[in-house]
Coordinates of C-alpha atoms in Angstrom, one line a residue:
Chain A
M1 CA -28.1 28.9 -10.1
L2 CA -28.6 29.5 -6.4
K3 CA -31.7 27.3 -6.3
L4 CA -30.1 24.6 -8.3
R5 CA -27.1 24.7 -5.9
D6 CA -29.5 24.0 -2.9
G7 CA -31.2 21.4 -5.1
I8 CA -27.8 19.6 -5.3
V9 CA -27.2 19.9 -1.7
E10 CA -30.5 18.2 -1.1
L11 CA -29.7 15.5 -3.7
Y12 CA -26.4 14.8 -1.6
R13 CA -28.4 14.5 1.5
K14 CA -30.9 12.1 0.0
V15 CA -28.2 10.0 -1.6
A16 CA -26.0 9.8 1.4
T17 CA -28.7 9.0 4.0
S18 CA -31.1 6.7 2.2
L19 CA -30.9 3.7 0.0
P20 CA -32.7 3.5 -3.3
P21 CA -36.0 1.4 -2.8
D22 CA -34.9 -1.3 -5.3
V23 CA -31.6 -1.9 -3.5
E24 CA -33.3 -2.0 0.0
E25 CA -35.9 -4.5 -1.4
S26 CA -33.2 -6.6 -2.9
L27 CA -31.4 -6.8 0.4
K28 CA -34.6 -7.8 2.2
A29 CA -35.2 -10.5 -0.3
A30 CA -31.6 -11.7 0.1
A31 CA -32.1 -12.0 3.9
L32 CA -35.0 -14.3 3.4
R33 CA -33.0 -16.6 1.2
E34 CA -30.1 -17.0 3.6
E35 CA -30.1 -19.8 6.2
Q36 CA -31.7 -18.9 9.4
G37 CA -29.3 -18.0 12.2
S38 CA -26.3 -17.8 9.8
A39 CA -23.7 -15.1 9.8
A40 CA -24.9 -14.1 6.2
E41 CA -28.5 -13.7 7.6
S42 CA -27.4 -11.7 10.6
A43 CA -25.1 -9.5 8.5
L44 CA -28.0 -8.7 6.0
K45 CA -30.3 -7.9 9.0
V46 CA -27.8 -5.4 10.4
M47 CA -27.5 -3.7 6.9
I48 CA -31.3 -3.4 6.7
E49 CA -31.5 -2.0 10.2
N50 CA -28.8 0.4 9.4
V51 CA -30.5 1.7 6.4
R52 CA -33.7 2.3 8.5
L53 CA -31.6 4.0 11.3
A54 CA -29.8 6.2 8.7
R55 CA -33.0 7.3 7.1
D56 CA -34.8 8.0 10.3
T57 CA -32.0 10.0 11.9
V58 CA -30.8 11.5 8.5
R59 CA -27.3 10.4 8.9
P60 CA -25.0 8.9 6.2
I61 CA -25.6 5.1 5.7
C62 CA -21.9 4.7 5.5
Q63 CA -19.1 6.8 7.0
D64 CA -17.4 6.6 3.6
T65 CA -19.5 9.0 1.6
G66 CA -17.1 8.2 -1.2
V67 CA -16.2 10.0 -4.4
P68 CA -19.3 11.9 -5.7
V69 CA -19.7 11.0 -9.4
F70 CA -22.2 13.2 -11.3
Y71 CA -23.8 12.3 -14.7
L72 CA -25.4 15.4 -16.3
K73 CA -27.7 15.5 -19.2
V74 CA -27.7 19.2 -20.2
P75 CA -30.0 21.0 -22.6
A76 CA -28.2 22.9 -25.3
G77 CA -27.1 26.4 -24.3
L78 CA -26.5 25.8 -20.7
S79 CA -22.9 26.5 -19.7
H80 CA -21.0 23.4 -18.5
N81 CA -18.6 25.5 -16.6
E82 CA -21.2 27.2 -14.6
L83 CA -22.8 23.9 -13.8
R84 CA -19.4 22.6 -12.7
L85 CA -18.9 25.6 -10.4
T86 CA -22.4 25.2 -9.0
I87 CA -21.7 21.6 -8.3
D88 CA -18.5 22.5 -6.5
E89 CA -20.2 25.1 -4.3
A90 CA -23.0 22.6 -3.5
T91 CA -20.4 20.1 -2.6
R92 CA -18.8 22.3 -0.1
I93 CA -22.0 23.1 1.5
A94 CA -23.2 19.5 1.6
T95 CA -19.9 18.4 3.3
E96 CA -20.6 20.6 6.1
R97 CA -24.3 20.3 6.4
V98 CA -25.1 16.5 5.7
P99 CA -22.3 16.0 6.8
L100 CA -20.2 14.1 4.3
R101 CA -16.7 12.9 5.1
P102 CA -14.1 15.0 3.6
N103 CA -12.4 12.6 1.1
A104 CA -10.4 14.8 -1.3
V105 CA -6.7 14.4 -0.7
D106 CA -3.9 16.4 -2.5
V107 CA -1.6 13.8 -4.1
L108 CA 1.5 16.2 -3.6
T109 CA 1.0 17.5 -0.1
E110 CA -1.2 14.8 1.3
R111 CA -3.5 17.4 2.7
N112 CA -7.2 16.8 2.7
S113 CA -9.1 19.7 1.2
G114 CA -11.7 19.4 4.0
D115 CA -14.6 20.0 1.6
N116 CA -14.6 17.2 -1.0
T117 CA -13.5 19.5 -3.8
G118 CA -10.1 19.3 -5.6
I119 CA -8.5 18.6 -8.9
G120 CA -11.1 16.3 -10.7
F121 CA -13.0 15.9 -7.5
P122 CA -16.0 15.5 -7.6
V123 CA -16.2 13.5 -10.9
V124 CA -18.5 15.2 -13.3
Y125 CA -19.5 13.9 -16.8
F126 CA -21.5 16.0 -19.2
E127 CA -23.8 15.0 -22.0
E128 CA -26.0 17.1 -24.1
T129 CA -29.7 16.3 -24.4
S130 CA -32.3 17.4 -26.9
S131 CA -34.8 17.5 -24.0
G132 CA -35.5 20.9 -22.3
T133 CA -34.8 19.6 -18.8
L134 CA -31.5 19.2 -16.9
T135 CA -31.1 15.7 -15.3
I136 CA -28.4 15.3 -12.6
D137 CA -27.7 11.8 -11.5
L138 CA -25.4 11.4 -8.5
M139 CA -23.6 8.3 -7.2
L140 CA -21.7 8.3 -4.0
K141 CA -19.0 5.5 -4.6
G142 CA -17.1 4.3 -1.6
G143 CA -13.3 3.6 -1.7
G144 CA -13.5 0.0 -0.5
C145 CA -15.5 -1.2 -3.4
E146 CA -13.8 1.2 -6.0
N147 CA -10.6 -0.4 -5.0
V148 CA -11.6 -3.9 -6.0
G149 CA -12.5 -3.1 -9.5
Q150 CA -10.5 -4.6 -12.4
T151 CA -9.7 -4.0 -16.0
Y152 CA -9.0 -7.0 -18.3
K153 CA -7.7 -7.4 -21.8
L154 CA -9.0 -10.5 -23.5
P155 CA -7.8 -13.2 -24.0
V156 CA -6.7 -14.1 -20.4
P157 CA -5.3 -17.6 -20.7
E158 CA -5.0 -18.2 -16.9
L159 CA -8.6 -17.5 -16.5
N160 CA -9.5 -19.6 -19.6
A161 CA -11.1 -16.5 -20.9
P162 CA -11.3 -16.3 -24.8
R163 CA -12.2 -13.2 -26.9
D164 CA -15.9 -13.6 -26.7
L165 CA -18.8 -13.0 -24.3
A166 CA -17.9 -16.1 -22.4
G167 CA -14.6 -14.6 -21.8
V168 CA -16.2 -11.4 -20.6
G169 CA -18.1 -13.5 -18.0
R170 CA -15.0 -15.2 -16.7
C171 CA -13.5 -11.8 -16.1
V172 CA -16.6 -10.7 -14.1
V173 CA -16.6 -13.8 -11.9
D174 CA -12.8 -13.6 -11.4
A175 CA -13.0 -9.9 -10.3
V176 CA -15.5 -10.9 -7.6
Q177 CA -13.6 -14.0 -6.6
K178 CA -10.6 -11.7 -6.1
A179 CA -12.6 -9.0 -4.3
Q180 CA -13.9 -11.5 -1.7
G181 CA -15.4 -9.5 1.2
K182 CA -13.2 -6.5 0.9
G183 CA -15.7 -4.2 -1.0
C184 CA -18.8 -5.0 1.2
P185 CA -20.8 -7.6 -0.6
P186 CA -23.6 -8.2 -1.7
Y187 CA -22.3 -6.4 -4.7
V188 CA -23.8 -4.6 -7.6
I189 CA -21.5 -5.2 -10.6
G190 CA -21.2 -2.9 -13.6
V191 CA -19.3 -4.2 -16.7
G192 CA -18.1 -2.2 -19.7
V193 CA -16.8 -3.9 -22.9
G194 CA -15.1 -2.1 -25.8
A195 CA -12.0 -0.7 -27.7
A196 CA -10.5 1.9 -25.3
K197 CA -9.3 1.4 -21.6
D198 CA -10.6 4.8 -20.4
Q199 CA -13.9 4.3 -22.1
V200 CA -14.8 0.8 -20.7
T201 CA -14.0 2.1 -17.2
R202 CA -16.5 4.8 -17.6
L203 CA -19.1 2.6 -19.3
A204 CA -18.8 0.0 -16.5
K205 CA -19.4 2.5 -13.7
E206 CA -22.3 4.1 -15.7
Q207 CA -24.0 0.7 -15.6
L208 CA -24.3 1.0 -11.7
M209 CA -26.8 3.8 -12.2
R210 CA -29.3 1.3 -13.7
K211 CA -32.1 0.1 -11.4
L212 CA -31.6 -3.4 -10.2
G213 CA -34.7 -4.6 -12.0
D214 CA -33.8 -2.9 -15.2
V215 CA -33.6 -5.5 -18.0
N216 CA -30.9 -5.1 -20.6
K217 CA -32.4 -4.0 -24.0
T218 CA -30.2 -6.5 -25.9
G219 CA -31.7 -9.9 -25.1
E220 CA -28.4 -11.7 -25.3
L221 CA -26.7 -9.4 -22.7
A222 CA -29.8 -9.6 -20.5
A223 CA -29.4 -13.4 -20.4
I224 CA -25.7 -13.1 -19.6
E225 CA -26.5 -10.6 -16.8
Q226 CA -28.7 -13.3 -15.2
T227 CA -26.3 -16.1 -15.7
L228 CA -23.5 -14.1 -14.0
V229 CA -25.5 -13.3 -11.0
S230 CA -26.0 -17.1 -10.4
E231 CA -22.4 -17.8 -11.1
I232 CA -21.2 -15.2 -8.7
N233 CA -23.6 -16.4 -6.1
R234 CA -22.2 -20.0 -6.5
L235 CA -18.8 -18.7 -5.4
G236 CA -20.2 -18.7 -1.7
I237 CA -18.5 -15.5 -0.6
G238 CA -21.8 -14.2 0.8
P239 CA -22.8 -10.9 2.6
Q240 CA -19.7 -9.3 4.1
G241 CA -17.6 -12.2 2.8
L242 CA -18.6 -14.3 5.7
G243 CA -20.0 -17.1 3.5
G244 CA -23.5 -17.5 2.2
K245 CA -25.8 -17.5 -0.9
T246 CA -25.8 -13.8 -1.8
T247 CA -22.7 -12.3 -3.2
A248 CA -24.2 -10.2 -5.9
L249 CA -27.5 -8.5 -6.2
A250 CA -27.2 -7.7 -9.9
V251 CA -24.8 -7.6 -12.9
K252 CA -25.3 -4.9 -15.5
I253 CA -23.4 -4.9 -18.8
G254 CA -22.7 -2.2 -21.4
V255 CA -21.0 -2.6 -24.6
N256 CA -19.3 -0.4 -27.1
H257 CA -17.8 -1.4 -30.5
R258 CA -14.3 -2.7 -30.1
H259 CA -11.0 -2.5 -32.2
P260 CA -10.1 -5.7 -34.0
A261 CA -7.0 -6.0 -31.8
S262 CA -8.5 -4.7 -28.5
Y263 CA -11.1 -6.4 -26.2
F264 CA -11.2 -4.5 -23.0
V265 CA -13.4 -5.6 -20.1
D266 CA -13.9 -3.4 -17.1
V267 CA -15.6 -4.6 -14.0
S268 CA -16.7 -1.8 -11.5
V269 CA -17.9 -3.1 -8.2
S270 CA -20.4 -1.3 -5.9
C271 CA -20.9 -2.2 -2.3
W272 CA -24.3 -3.3 -0.9
A273 CA -24.9 0.4 0.0
T274 CA -25.2 1.5 -3.7
R275 CA -26.2 5.1 -3.3
R276 CA -27.6 6.9 -6.3
G277 CA -30.1 9.5 -7.0
R278 CA -31.6 11.9 -9.5
L279 CA -32.5 15.5 -9.7
I280 CA -34.6 16.8 -12.6
W281 CA -34.5 20.5 -13.1
Chain B
M1 CA -24.1 -22.4 16.4
V2 CA -22.5 -18.9 16.9
R3 CA -21.1 -18.4 20.4
T4 CA -21.6 -14.8 21.7
V5 CA -18.9 -13.6 24.0
P6 CA -19.0 -10.2 25.9
V7 CA -15.5 -8.8 26.0
S8 CA -14.4 -6.0 28.4
L9 CA -11.5 -4.0 27.5
P10 CA -8.6 -3.9 28.1
M11 CA -8.2 -7.6 27.2
T12 CA -5.4 -9.8 28.6
E13 CA -3.4 -12.2 26.4
D14 CA -5.4 -15.1 27.9
D15 CA -8.7 -13.2 27.0
A16 CA -7.5 -12.9 23.4
R17 CA -6.3 -16.5 23.2
G18 CA -9.6 -17.7 24.5
L19 CA -11.5 -16.3 21.5
R20 CA -12.1 -18.5 18.5
A21 CA -12.8 -17.8 14.9
G22 CA -16.6 -17.7 14.5
D23 CA -17.3 -16.2 17.9
L24 CA -19.5 -13.1 18.0
V25 CA -18.1 -10.6 20.4
L26 CA -19.6 -7.7 22.1
L27 CA -16.9 -5.2 23.0
S28 CA -17.3 -2.8 25.9
G29 CA -14.6 -0.4 27.1
N30 CA -12.1 1.8 25.3
I31 CA -10.9 1.3 21.7
V32 CA -8.8 3.5 19.3
T33 CA -9.2 4.1 15.6
G34 CA -6.4 4.0 13.0
R35 CA -6.2 3.6 9.3
D36 CA -3.7 4.1 6.5
R37 CA -1.7 7.1 7.7
I38 CA -1.7 6.2 11.4
H39 CA -0.3 2.7 10.6
K40 CA 2.3 4.2 8.3
F41 CA 3.2 6.8 11.0
L42 CA 3.4 4.3 13.9
L43 CA 5.8 2.1 11.8
E44 CA 8.0 4.8 10.2
Q45 CA 8.3 7.2 13.2
K46 CA 8.1 4.6 15.9
P47 CA 6.8 6.8 18.6
S48 CA 7.4 5.5 22.1
S49 CA 4.3 4.2 23.9
E50 CA 4.8 7.0 26.4
S51 CA 4.5 9.7 23.7
L52 CA 1.1 8.3 22.7
P53 CA -1.8 10.0 24.4
F54 CA -3.8 6.9 25.0
P55 CA -2.9 3.5 26.5
L56 CA -2.9 0.9 23.7
A57 CA -2.0 -2.1 25.7
G58 CA -5.0 -4.5 25.8
S59 CA -7.0 -2.3 23.5
V60 CA -8.5 -2.9 20.1
L61 CA -7.3 -1.0 17.1
Y62 CA -10.3 -0.2 14.8
H63 CA -9.7 0.4 11.1
C64 CA -12.2 3.2 10.7
G65 CA -12.3 6.7 9.3
P66 CA -15.5 8.1 10.9
I67 CA -17.6 11.0 10.1
M68 CA -17.2 13.3 13.2
K69 CA -19.2 16.6 14.0
E70 CA -17.8 19.2 16.2
T71 CA -20.3 20.6 18.6
E72 CA -20.1 23.0 21.6
E73 CA -19.8 20.0 23.8
G74 CA -17.0 18.5 21.7
F75 CA -16.9 15.9 19.0
I76 CA -19.7 13.5 18.3
V77 CA -19.7 10.4 16.1
V78 CA -22.1 10.7 13.2
A79 CA -21.1 7.5 11.4
A80 CA -18.3 4.9 12.0
G81 CA -18.2 1.7 10.1
P82 CA -15.0 -0.3 9.2
T83 CA -12.7 0.3 6.4
T84 CA -10.9 -2.4 4.3
S85 CA -8.1 -3.9 6.6
M86 CA -5.9 -5.4 3.9
R87 CA -4.5 -2.0 3.0
V88 CA -2.5 -1.9 6.2
E89 CA -1.2 -5.5 5.9
M90 CA 2.4 -4.4 5.5
Y91 CA 2.3 -2.4 8.8
E92 CA -0.1 -4.4 11.0
H93 CA 2.3 -7.1 12.2
G94 CA 4.6 -4.3 13.4
V95 CA 1.9 -2.5 15.2
I96 CA 0.6 -5.6 17.0
G97 CA 4.2 -6.3 18.1
G98 CA 4.9 -2.8 19.1
C99 CA 2.0 -1.6 21.2
G100 CA 0.5 -4.5 22.9
I101 CA -3.0 -4.4 21.4
R102 CA -5.1 -7.5 21.7
G103 CA -7.5 -6.9 18.9
V104 CA -7.6 -5.5 15.5
M105 CA -11.0 -4.8 14.0
G106 CA -12.0 -3.9 10.5
K107 CA -13.5 -5.6 7.4
G108 CA -12.5 -8.1 4.9
G109 CA -9.6 -9.8 6.8
M110 CA -5.8 -9.6 6.6
G111 CA -2.9 -11.5 5.2
D112 CA -0.1 -14.0 6.3
L113 CA 2.1 -11.4 8.1
T114 CA -0.9 -10.3 10.3
R115 CA -2.0 -14.0 10.9
Q116 CA 1.4 -14.9 12.1
A117 CA 1.6 -11.9 14.4
L118 CA -1.8 -12.7 15.9
V119 CA -0.5 -16.2 16.8
E120 CA 2.8 -15.2 18.1
R121 CA 1.6 -12.3 20.2
G122 CA -1.9 -13.4 21.3
C123 CA -4.2 -11.1 19.5
V124 CA -7.3 -11.5 17.4
Y125 CA -8.7 -10.0 14.2
M126 CA -12.5 -9.1 14.2
H127 CA -14.6 -8.4 11.2
T128 CA -17.5 -5.8 11.8
I129 CA -20.3 -5.0 9.4
G130 CA -19.0 -2.8 6.5
G131 CA -21.4 0.0 5.6
A132 CA -23.4 -0.3 8.9
A133 CA -22.0 3.1 10.0
V134 CA -25.1 4.4 11.9
Y135 CA -25.8 1.0 13.6
L136 CA -22.1 0.9 14.9
A137 CA -21.9 4.6 15.7
E138 CA -24.9 4.1 18.0
R139 CA -22.7 1.7 20.1
I140 CA -20.0 4.3 20.6
T141 CA -20.9 5.9 23.9
K142 CA -18.3 8.5 24.3
V143 CA -15.4 10.4 22.4
L144 CA -12.6 10.3 24.8
G145 CA -9.9 12.1 22.8
V146 CA -8.1 12.5 19.4
W147 CA -4.5 12.4 18.3
M148 CA -3.0 13.6 15.1
L149 CA -6.1 15.6 14.1
E150 CA -4.3 18.5 12.6
E151 CA -1.8 16.4 10.7
F152 CA -4.1 13.7 9.3
G153 CA -7.6 15.2 9.3
L154 CA -10.8 14.0 10.7
A155 CA -11.0 10.7 8.9
E156 CA -7.4 9.6 9.5
A157 CA -6.7 10.8 13.0
M158 CA -6.6 8.4 15.9
W159 CA -9.8 8.6 17.9
H160 CA -10.1 7.2 21.4
L161 CA -13.5 6.0 21.9
E162 CA -15.7 4.3 24.5
V163 CA -18.0 1.5 23.2
K164 CA -20.8 -0.6 24.7
D165 CA -21.8 -4.0 23.3
F166 CA -20.0 -3.1 20.0
P167 CA -20.6 -6.2 17.8
A168 CA -17.9 -8.0 15.7
I169 CA -17.1 -11.5 14.6
V170 CA -13.7 -13.0 15.3
T171 CA -12.5 -14.2 11.8
M172 CA -8.8 -14.7 12.5
D173 CA -8.0 -16.0 15.9
A174 CA -4.7 -16.5 17.9
H175 CA -4.5 -20.2 16.9
G176 CA -4.1 -19.6 13.1
N177 CA -7.8 -20.1 12.1
D178 CA -8.9 -17.8 9.4
T179 CA -12.5 -17.6 8.1
H180 CA -11.5 -15.3 5.2
R181 CA -8.8 -17.6 4.0
E182 CA -11.2 -20.6 4.2
I183 CA -13.9 -18.8 2.1
E184 CA -11.4 -17.5 -0.3
A185 CA -10.1 -21.1 -1.0
L186 CA -13.5 -22.5 -1.4
S187 CA -14.6 -19.7 -3.8
L188 CA -11.3 -20.2 -5.9
E189 CA -12.1 -23.9 -6.2
R190 CA -15.6 -23.1 -7.4
F191 CA -14.5 -20.5 -9.9
R192 CA -11.9 -22.9 -11.3
E193 CA -14.6 -25.6 -11.7
M194 CA -16.9 -23.1 -13.5
A195 CA -14.2 -21.8 -15.8
G196 CA -12.8 -25.2 -16.6
I197 CA -9.4 -24.4 -15.2
R198 CA -7.3 -27.5 -14.0
Q199 CA -6.3 -27.3 -10.3
G200 CA -2.8 -26.7 -9.2

């Protein structure tokens, strides 16, 4: 487990200090689309320059290194408890060495634990896999964009959102309209639809792990994802909320079966600095 | 066309009132950081300005919880981008009134109470690029001091920093202009059109 621990520390370093190539490319393409000399273009150029500087100097892209969220695919027989303890230890080391900003605050005492570990912190999800390899995906999710996420219960009359996929779309565009520039656009948007409130929230966030170019396996959802990107970009919120053509880089939708009475839609928002990475063990 | 205005700190009331929404400012001089807990503390405990270790008059209050590293020569700034300003909306007007700052800097804009205080007191709100933490940290030239470190921790303490050509855009000026509010209104109108919601 010692080597695995060090592997997770390195995963933290990579995810905190470099942007996935698909996200960086998408920001560069966005900069070319914006009007020359506009606030939108200059904001995107600063973001791209910041990504380069962070990578070259091995410093975190954003001072908010967020809540670490782990998704593990674990071969049968490997102890989940031991993996959890290894992640906690790696988190303490990474906080000091990368460094990460200590973000875990005790709700009762208001004390910051100082090492990014605490009750339910970091967030870790386990899933068993029939494959023989352990896959560890990590996302560092900043607080600003986490705060602008929303959960909806269809129908929503004031949004003219019925209990169907068109209604889902209304919720997504509404969430971005309400977020404005507070969560650092251009955003990546994860959407989860289903029967249970807790389940859709997790499903929505999981969608943020998909590569931006990843096409939804369900054709109907793939089409809606594309339509929603254009609709969001028509809002004109723009990079940093300063106006412009690029408010979202991608929308990714995941669906579960729903209960006849329940139609929950969760919208999880990620900032332009969508930081994710994978360790295969 | 974007107007670029170099601003040396401390600022006077006239300096602040001379800035307009849309101006790109390059700040040089001393600023302080403060986020959720500092704002709550300043408002609830109302410490006298003499009891504060740094002069806030004419300065800029930066909504930022930086990553700092302690070295043998003292603290250095690793990464220092802005945090979402709206979370301190209920406190900011009191802070602006109470300690004579001439600028508030963060990201995403603020609400009606702050906008009124900016107009009444002669102060501006500046948006700087969220997530550009290394780019902005490079423009912080010195860590001058820290306050409430023990109590609030590294990210929430008040840091006294020297900056050089630190870039930000004035988005709420002392005349009531508010870029965020304009964009919000426009985007709401477009959303209503798309969703087939009748106006009003």
